[in-house]
mmCIF file of N, CA and C in Angstrom:
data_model
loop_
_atom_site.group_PDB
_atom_site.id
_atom_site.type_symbol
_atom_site.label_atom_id
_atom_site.label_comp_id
_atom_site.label_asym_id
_atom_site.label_seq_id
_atom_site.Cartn_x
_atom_site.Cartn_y
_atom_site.Cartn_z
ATOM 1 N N UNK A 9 128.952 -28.229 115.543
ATOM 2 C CA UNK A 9 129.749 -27.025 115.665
ATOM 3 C C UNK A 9 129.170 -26.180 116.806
ATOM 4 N N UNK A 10 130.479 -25.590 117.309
ATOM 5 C CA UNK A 10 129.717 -25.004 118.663
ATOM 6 C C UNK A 10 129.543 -23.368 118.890
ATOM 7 N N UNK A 11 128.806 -22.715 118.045
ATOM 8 C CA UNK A 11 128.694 -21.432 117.819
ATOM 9 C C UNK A 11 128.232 -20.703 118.880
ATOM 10 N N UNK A 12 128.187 -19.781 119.548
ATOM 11 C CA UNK A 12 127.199 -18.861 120.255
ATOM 12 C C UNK A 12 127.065 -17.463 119.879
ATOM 13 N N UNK A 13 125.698 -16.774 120.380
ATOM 14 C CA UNK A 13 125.832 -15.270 120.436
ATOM 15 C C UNK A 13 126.800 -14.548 120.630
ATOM 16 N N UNK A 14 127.320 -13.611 120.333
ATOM 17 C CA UNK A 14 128.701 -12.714 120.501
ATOM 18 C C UNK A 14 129.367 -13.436 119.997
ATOM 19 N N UNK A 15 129.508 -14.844 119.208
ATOM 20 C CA UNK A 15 131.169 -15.155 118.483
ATOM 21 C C UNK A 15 131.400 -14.406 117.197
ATOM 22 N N UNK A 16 132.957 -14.325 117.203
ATOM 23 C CA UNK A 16 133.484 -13.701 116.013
ATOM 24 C C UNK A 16 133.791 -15.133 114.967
ATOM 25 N N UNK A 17 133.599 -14.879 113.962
ATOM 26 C CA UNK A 17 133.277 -15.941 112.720
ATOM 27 C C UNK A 17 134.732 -15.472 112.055
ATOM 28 N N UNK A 18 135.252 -16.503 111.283
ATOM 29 C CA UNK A 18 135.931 -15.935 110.597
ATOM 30 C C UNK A 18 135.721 -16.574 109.220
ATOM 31 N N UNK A 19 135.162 -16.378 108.389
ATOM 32 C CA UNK A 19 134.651 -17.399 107.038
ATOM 33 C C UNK A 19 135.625 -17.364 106.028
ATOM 34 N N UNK A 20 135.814 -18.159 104.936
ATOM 35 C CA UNK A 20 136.473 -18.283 104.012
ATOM 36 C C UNK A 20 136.155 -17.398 103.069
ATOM 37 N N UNK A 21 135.354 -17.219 102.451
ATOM 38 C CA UNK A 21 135.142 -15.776 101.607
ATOM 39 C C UNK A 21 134.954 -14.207 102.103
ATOM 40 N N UNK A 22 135.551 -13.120 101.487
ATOM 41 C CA UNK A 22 135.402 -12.036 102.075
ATOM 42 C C UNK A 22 134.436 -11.099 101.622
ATOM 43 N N UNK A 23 133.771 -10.058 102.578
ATOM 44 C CA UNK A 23 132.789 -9.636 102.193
ATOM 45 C C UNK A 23 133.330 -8.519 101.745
ATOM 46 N N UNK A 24 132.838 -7.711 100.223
ATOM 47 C CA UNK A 24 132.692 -6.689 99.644
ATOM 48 C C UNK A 24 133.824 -5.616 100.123
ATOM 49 N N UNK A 25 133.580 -5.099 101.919
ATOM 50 C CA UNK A 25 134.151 -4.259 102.324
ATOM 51 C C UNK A 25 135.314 -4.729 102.447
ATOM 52 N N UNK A 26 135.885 -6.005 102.598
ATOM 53 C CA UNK A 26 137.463 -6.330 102.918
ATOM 54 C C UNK A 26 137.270 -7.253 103.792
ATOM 55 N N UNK A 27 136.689 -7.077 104.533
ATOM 56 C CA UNK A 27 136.628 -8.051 105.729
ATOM 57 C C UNK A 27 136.363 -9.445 105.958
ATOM 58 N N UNK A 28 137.164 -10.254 106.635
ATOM 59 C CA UNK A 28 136.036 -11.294 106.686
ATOM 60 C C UNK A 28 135.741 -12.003 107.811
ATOM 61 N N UNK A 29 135.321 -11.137 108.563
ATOM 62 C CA UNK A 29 135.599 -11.826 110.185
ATOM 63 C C UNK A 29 133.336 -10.865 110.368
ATOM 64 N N UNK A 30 133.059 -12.042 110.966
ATOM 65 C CA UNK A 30 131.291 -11.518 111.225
ATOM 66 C C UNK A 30 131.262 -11.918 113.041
ATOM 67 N N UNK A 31 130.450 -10.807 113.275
ATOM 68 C CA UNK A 31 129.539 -11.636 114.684
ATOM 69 C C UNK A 31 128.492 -12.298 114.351
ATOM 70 N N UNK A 32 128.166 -13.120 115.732
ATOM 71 C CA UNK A 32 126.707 -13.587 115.530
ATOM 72 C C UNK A 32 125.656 -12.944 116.528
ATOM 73 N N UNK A 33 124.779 -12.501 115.264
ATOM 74 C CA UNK A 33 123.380 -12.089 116.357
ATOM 75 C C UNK A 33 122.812 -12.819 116.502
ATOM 76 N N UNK A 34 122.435 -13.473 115.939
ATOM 77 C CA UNK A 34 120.864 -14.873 116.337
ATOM 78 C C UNK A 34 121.542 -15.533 115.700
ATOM 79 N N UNK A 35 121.022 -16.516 117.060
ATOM 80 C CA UNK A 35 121.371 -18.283 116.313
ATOM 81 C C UNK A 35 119.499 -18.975 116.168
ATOM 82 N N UNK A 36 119.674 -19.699 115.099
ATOM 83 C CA UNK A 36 118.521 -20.235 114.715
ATOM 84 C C UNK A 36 118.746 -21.189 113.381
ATOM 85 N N UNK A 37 117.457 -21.738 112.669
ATOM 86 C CA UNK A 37 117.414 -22.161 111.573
ATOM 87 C C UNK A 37 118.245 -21.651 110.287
ATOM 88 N N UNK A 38 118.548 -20.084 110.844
ATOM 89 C CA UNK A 38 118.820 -19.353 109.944
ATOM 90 C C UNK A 38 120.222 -18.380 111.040
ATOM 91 N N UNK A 39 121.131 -17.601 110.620
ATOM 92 C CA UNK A 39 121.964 -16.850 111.274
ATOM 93 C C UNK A 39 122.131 -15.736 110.713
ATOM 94 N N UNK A 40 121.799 -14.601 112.105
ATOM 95 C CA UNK A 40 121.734 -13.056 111.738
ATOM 96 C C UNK A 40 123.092 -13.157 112.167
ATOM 97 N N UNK A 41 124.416 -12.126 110.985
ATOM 98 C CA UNK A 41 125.619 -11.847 111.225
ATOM 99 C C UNK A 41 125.604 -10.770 111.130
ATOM 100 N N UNK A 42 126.618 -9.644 111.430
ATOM 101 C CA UNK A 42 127.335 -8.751 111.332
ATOM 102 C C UNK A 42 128.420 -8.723 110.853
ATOM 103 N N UNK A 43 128.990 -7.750 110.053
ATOM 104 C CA UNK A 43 130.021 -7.618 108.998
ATOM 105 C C UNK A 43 130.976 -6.718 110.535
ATOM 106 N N UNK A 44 132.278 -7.543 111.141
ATOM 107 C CA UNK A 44 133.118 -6.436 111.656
ATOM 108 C C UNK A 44 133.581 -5.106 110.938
ATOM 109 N N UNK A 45 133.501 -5.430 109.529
ATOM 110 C CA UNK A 45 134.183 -3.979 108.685
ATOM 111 C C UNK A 45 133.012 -3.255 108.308
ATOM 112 N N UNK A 46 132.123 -3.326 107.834
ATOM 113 C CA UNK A 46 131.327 -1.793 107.552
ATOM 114 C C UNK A 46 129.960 -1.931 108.377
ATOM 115 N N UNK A 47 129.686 -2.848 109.104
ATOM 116 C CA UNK A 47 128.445 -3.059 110.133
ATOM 117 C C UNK A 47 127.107 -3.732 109.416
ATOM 118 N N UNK A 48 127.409 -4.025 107.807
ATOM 119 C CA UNK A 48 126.548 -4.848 107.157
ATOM 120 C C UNK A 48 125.357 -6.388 107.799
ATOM 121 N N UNK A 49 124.464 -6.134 108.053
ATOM 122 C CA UNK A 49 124.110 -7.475 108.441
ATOM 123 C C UNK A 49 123.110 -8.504 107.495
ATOM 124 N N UNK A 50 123.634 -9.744 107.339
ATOM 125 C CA UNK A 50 123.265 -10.730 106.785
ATOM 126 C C UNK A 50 122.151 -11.406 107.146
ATOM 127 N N UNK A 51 121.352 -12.629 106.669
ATOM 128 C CA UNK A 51 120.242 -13.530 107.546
ATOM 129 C C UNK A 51 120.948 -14.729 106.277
ATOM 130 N N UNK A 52 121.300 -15.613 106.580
ATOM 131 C CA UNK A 52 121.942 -16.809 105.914
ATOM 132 C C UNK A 52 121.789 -18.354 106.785
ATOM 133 N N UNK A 53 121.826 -18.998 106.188
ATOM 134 C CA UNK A 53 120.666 -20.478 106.476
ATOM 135 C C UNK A 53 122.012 -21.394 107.316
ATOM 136 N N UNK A 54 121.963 -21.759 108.144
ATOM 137 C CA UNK A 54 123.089 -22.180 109.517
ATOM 138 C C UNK A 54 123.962 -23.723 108.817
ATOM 139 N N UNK A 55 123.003 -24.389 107.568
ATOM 140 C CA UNK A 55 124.036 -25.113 106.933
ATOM 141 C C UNK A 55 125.136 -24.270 106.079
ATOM 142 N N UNK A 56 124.533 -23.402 105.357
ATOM 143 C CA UNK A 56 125.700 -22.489 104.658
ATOM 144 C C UNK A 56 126.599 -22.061 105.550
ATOM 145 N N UNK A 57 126.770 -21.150 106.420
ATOM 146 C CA UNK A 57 127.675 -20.925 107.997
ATOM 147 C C UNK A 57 128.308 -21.910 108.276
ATOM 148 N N UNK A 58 128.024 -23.219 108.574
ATOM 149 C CA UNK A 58 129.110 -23.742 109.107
ATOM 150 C C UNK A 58 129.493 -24.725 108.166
ATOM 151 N N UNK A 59 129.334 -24.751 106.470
ATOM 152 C CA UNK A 59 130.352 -25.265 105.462
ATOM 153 C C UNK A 59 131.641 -24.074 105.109
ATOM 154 N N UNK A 60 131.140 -22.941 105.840
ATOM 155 C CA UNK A 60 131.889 -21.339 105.145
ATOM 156 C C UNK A 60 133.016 -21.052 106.676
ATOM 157 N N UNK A 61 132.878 -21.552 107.820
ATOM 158 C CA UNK A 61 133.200 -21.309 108.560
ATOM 159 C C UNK A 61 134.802 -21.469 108.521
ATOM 160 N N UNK A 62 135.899 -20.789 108.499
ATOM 161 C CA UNK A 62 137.128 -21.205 108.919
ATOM 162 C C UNK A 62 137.492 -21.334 109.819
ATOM 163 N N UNK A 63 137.255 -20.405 110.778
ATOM 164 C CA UNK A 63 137.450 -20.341 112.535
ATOM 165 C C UNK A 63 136.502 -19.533 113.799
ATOM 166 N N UNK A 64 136.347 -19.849 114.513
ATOM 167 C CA UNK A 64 135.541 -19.280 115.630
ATOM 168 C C UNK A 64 136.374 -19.140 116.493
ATOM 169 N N UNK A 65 136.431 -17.308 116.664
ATOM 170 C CA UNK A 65 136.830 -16.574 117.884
ATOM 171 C C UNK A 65 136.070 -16.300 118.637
ATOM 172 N N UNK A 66 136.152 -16.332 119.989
ATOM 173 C CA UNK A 66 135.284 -16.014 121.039
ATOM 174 C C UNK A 66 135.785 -14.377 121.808
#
């Protein structure tokens, strides 16, 4: 999967605030996201991310 810094995520489950579209801050072993709706940020393990992934906007 071909992710980079600045992509918009769009995952299958939604987060809390409504939303379900994340950026990516760090790519690594692990992926720092951002919540587009309330600015929430995550640290979640890069196999979970891309089984959750529905679409990647750039």
């Amino acid at each position: 999967m071909d992710i980079q810094v600045g992509d918009i995520l769009k995952l299958k489950k939604q987060h809390p605030c409504g939303s379900s579209e994340w950026e990516v801050l760090r790519i690594g072993a692990d992926f720092r996201l951002k919540c587009m709706g309330c600015g929430h940020q995550i640290m979640i393990a890069r196999r979970q991310v891309e089984k959750n992934v529905k679409k990647v906007c750039r």
